[in-house]
Short mmCIF file of C-alpha atoms in Angstrom, two decimals:
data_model
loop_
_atom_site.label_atom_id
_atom_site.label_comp_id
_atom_site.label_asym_id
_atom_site.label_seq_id
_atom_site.Cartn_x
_atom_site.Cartn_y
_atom_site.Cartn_z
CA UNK A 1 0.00 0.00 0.00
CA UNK A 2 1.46 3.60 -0.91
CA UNK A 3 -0.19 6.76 0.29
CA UNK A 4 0.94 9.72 -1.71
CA UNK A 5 -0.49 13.28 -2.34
CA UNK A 6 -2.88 13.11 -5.19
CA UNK A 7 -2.05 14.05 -8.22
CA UNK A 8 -3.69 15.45 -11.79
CA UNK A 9 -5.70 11.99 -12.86
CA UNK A 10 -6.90 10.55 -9.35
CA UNK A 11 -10.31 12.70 -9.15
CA UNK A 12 -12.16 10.57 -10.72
CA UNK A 13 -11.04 7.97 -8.65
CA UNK A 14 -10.92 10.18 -5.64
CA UNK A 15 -14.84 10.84 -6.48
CA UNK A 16 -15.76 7.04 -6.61
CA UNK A 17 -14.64 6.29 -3.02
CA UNK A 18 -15.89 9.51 -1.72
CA UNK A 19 -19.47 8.70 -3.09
CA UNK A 20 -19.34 4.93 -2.43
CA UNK A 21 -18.03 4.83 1.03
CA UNK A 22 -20.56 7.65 1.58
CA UNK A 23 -23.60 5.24 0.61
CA UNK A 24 -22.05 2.42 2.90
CA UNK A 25 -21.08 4.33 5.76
CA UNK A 26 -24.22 6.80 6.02
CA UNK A 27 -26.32 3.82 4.92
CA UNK A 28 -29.89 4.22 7.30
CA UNK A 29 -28.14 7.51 8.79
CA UNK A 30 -28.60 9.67 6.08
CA UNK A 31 -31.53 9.79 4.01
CA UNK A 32 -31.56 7.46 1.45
CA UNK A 33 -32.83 9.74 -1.45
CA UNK A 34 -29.88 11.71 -0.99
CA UNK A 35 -27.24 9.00 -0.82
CA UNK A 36 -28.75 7.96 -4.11
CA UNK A 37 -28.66 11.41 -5.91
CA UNK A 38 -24.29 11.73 -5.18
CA UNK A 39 -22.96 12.19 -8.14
CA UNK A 40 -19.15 10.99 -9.28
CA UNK A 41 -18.96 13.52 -12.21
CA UNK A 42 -19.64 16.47 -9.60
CA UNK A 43 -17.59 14.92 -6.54
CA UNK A 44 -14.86 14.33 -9.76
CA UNK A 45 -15.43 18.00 -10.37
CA UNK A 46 -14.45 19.08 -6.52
CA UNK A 47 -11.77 17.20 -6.71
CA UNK A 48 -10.06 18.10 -9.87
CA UNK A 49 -10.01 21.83 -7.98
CA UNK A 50 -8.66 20.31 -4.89
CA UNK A 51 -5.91 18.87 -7.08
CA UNK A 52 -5.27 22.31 -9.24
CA UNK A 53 -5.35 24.55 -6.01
CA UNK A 54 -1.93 22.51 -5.06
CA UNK A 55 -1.20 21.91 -1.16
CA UNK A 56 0.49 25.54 -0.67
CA UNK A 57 -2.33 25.56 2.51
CA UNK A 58 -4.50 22.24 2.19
CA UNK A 59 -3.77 18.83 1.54
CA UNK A 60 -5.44 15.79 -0.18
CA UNK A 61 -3.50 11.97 -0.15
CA UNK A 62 -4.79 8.89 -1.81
CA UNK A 63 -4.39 5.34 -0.34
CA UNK A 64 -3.21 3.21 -3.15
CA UNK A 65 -3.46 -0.58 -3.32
CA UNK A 66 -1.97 -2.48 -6.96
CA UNK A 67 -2.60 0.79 -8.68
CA UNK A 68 -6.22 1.68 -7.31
CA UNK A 69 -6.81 3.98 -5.18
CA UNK A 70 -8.87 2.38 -2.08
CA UNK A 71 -8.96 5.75 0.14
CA UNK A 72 -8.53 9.79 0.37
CA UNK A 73 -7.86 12.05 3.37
CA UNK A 74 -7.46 15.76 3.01
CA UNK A 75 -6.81 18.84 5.07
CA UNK A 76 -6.02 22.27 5.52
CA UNK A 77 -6.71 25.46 7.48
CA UNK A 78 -9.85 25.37 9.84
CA UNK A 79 -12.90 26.92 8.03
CA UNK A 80 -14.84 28.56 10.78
CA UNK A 81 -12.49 30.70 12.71
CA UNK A 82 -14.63 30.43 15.75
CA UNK A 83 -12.76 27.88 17.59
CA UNK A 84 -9.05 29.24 17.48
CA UNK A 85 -7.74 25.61 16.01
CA UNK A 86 -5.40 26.16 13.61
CA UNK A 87 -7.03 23.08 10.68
CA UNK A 88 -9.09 21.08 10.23
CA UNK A 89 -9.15 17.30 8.74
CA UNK A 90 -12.06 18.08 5.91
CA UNK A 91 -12.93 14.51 5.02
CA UNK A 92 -11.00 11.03 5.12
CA UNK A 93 -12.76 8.31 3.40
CA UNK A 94 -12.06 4.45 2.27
CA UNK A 95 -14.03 1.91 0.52
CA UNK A 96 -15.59 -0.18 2.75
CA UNK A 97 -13.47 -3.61 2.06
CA UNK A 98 -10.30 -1.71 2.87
CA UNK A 99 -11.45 -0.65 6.43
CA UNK A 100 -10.02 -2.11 9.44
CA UNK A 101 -6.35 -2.70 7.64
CA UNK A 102 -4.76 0.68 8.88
CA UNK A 103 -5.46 2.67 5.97
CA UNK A 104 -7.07 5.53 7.68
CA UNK A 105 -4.53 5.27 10.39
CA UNK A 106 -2.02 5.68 7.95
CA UNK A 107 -3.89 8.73 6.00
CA UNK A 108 -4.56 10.55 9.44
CA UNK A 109 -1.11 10.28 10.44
CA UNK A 110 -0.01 12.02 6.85
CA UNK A 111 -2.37 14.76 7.39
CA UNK A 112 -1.19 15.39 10.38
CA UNK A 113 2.65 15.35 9.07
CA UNK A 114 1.72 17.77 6.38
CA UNK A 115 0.00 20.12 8.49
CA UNK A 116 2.49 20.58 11.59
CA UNK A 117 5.40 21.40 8.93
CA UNK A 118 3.35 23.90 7.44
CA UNK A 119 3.88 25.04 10.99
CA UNK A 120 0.08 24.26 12.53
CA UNK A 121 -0.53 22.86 15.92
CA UNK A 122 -4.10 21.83 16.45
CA UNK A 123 -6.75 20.65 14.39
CA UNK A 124 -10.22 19.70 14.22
CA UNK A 125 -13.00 17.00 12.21
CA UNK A 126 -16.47 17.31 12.21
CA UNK A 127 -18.35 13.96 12.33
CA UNK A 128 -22.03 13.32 11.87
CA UNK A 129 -22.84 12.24 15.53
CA UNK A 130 -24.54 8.88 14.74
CA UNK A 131 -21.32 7.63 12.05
CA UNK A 132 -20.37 4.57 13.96
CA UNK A 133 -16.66 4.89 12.36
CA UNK A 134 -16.60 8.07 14.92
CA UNK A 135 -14.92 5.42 16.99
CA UNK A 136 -11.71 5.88 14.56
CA UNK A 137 -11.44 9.58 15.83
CA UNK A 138 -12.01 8.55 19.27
CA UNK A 139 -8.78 5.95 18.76
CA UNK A 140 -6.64 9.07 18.59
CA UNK A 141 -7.72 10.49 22.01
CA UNK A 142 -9.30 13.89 20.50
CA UNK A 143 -11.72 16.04 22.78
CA UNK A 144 -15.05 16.72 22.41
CA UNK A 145 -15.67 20.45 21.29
CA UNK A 146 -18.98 21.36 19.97
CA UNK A 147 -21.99 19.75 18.11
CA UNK A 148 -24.07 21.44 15.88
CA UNK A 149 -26.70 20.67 13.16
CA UNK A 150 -26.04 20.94 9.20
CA UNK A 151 -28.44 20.08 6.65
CA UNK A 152 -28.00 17.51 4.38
CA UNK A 153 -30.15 17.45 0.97
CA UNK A 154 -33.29 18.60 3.20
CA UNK A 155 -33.09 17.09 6.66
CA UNK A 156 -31.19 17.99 9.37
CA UNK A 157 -28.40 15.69 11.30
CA UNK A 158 -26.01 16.54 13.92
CA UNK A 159 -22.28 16.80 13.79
CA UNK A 160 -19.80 16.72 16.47
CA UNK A 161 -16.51 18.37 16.36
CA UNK A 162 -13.47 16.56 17.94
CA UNK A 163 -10.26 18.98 18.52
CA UNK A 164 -6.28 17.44 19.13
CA UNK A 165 -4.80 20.83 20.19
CA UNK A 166 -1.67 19.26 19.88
CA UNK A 167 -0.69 17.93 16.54
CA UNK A 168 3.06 17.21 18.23
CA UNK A 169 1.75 14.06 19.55
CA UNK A 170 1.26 12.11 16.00
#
């Protein structure tokens, strides 16, 4: 397994495990319709600019297995501003028969890497409060900061946000 920054070529496959590990993992937590409607070509889209924008400020790596990529994590300064954390980890995602084999461990850790030499110290991840892979955030001892409601398509779900003030740790 290689985990690398992504590169010009990987959105589309970037896009494919952020829509399908969405419908498994949000499967009977988030409303069904809306799983359905996610679309590769616009998640594709999102990522292509990820990937263009280049990782002056934000990051995005790809878990690769025999030339596929099985897995994404990015990151980059926290969006808020209300919470005085430095960044934030935006989204880390893996297709569902990779989970459990250290992949995410692995992305996490590089996010982490990237953002303490561009000379952060703390960052955050919201997670919808009812994900039962929250317990993967919870393995790296963050605290418990605030919860708060987003909409999603046109219903409503809460979303906690875990904080590691100290990025020296990992």
């Amino acid at each position: 397994m290689e985990v690398r920054m992504a590169i010009p070529g990987d959105e589309y496959a970037i896009a494919e495990v952020h829509v399908e590990s969405w419908k498994t993992t949000y499967q009977g937590i988030v409303d069904k319709n809306y799983l359905q409607s996610l679309s590769k070509v616009s998640r594709e889209e999102m990522w292509k600019g990820a990937i263009e924008r280049g990782y002056s400020e934000s990051c995005l790596f790809v878990a690769v297995i025999e030339g596929k990529v099985v897995g994404f994590a990015s990151g980059g300064p926290e969006r808020t501003k209300k919470y005085g954390i430095d960044t934030e980890l935006y989204a880390i995602y893996l297709l569902k028969e990779f989970q459990g084999r250290g992949i995410g461990k692995k992305l996490f850790l590089e996010v982490a890497r990237f953002l303490k030499e561009k000379n952060h110290s703390s960052m955050l991840v919201w997670v919808l409060t009812d994900n039962p892979c929250k317990q993967f955030y919870l393995s790296f001892l963050p605290e418990e900061l605030d919860t708060e409601h987003i909409e999603i398509g046109d219903k409503s779900y809460e979303e906690t946000a875990y904080v590691w003030k100290d990025l020296q740790k990992f």
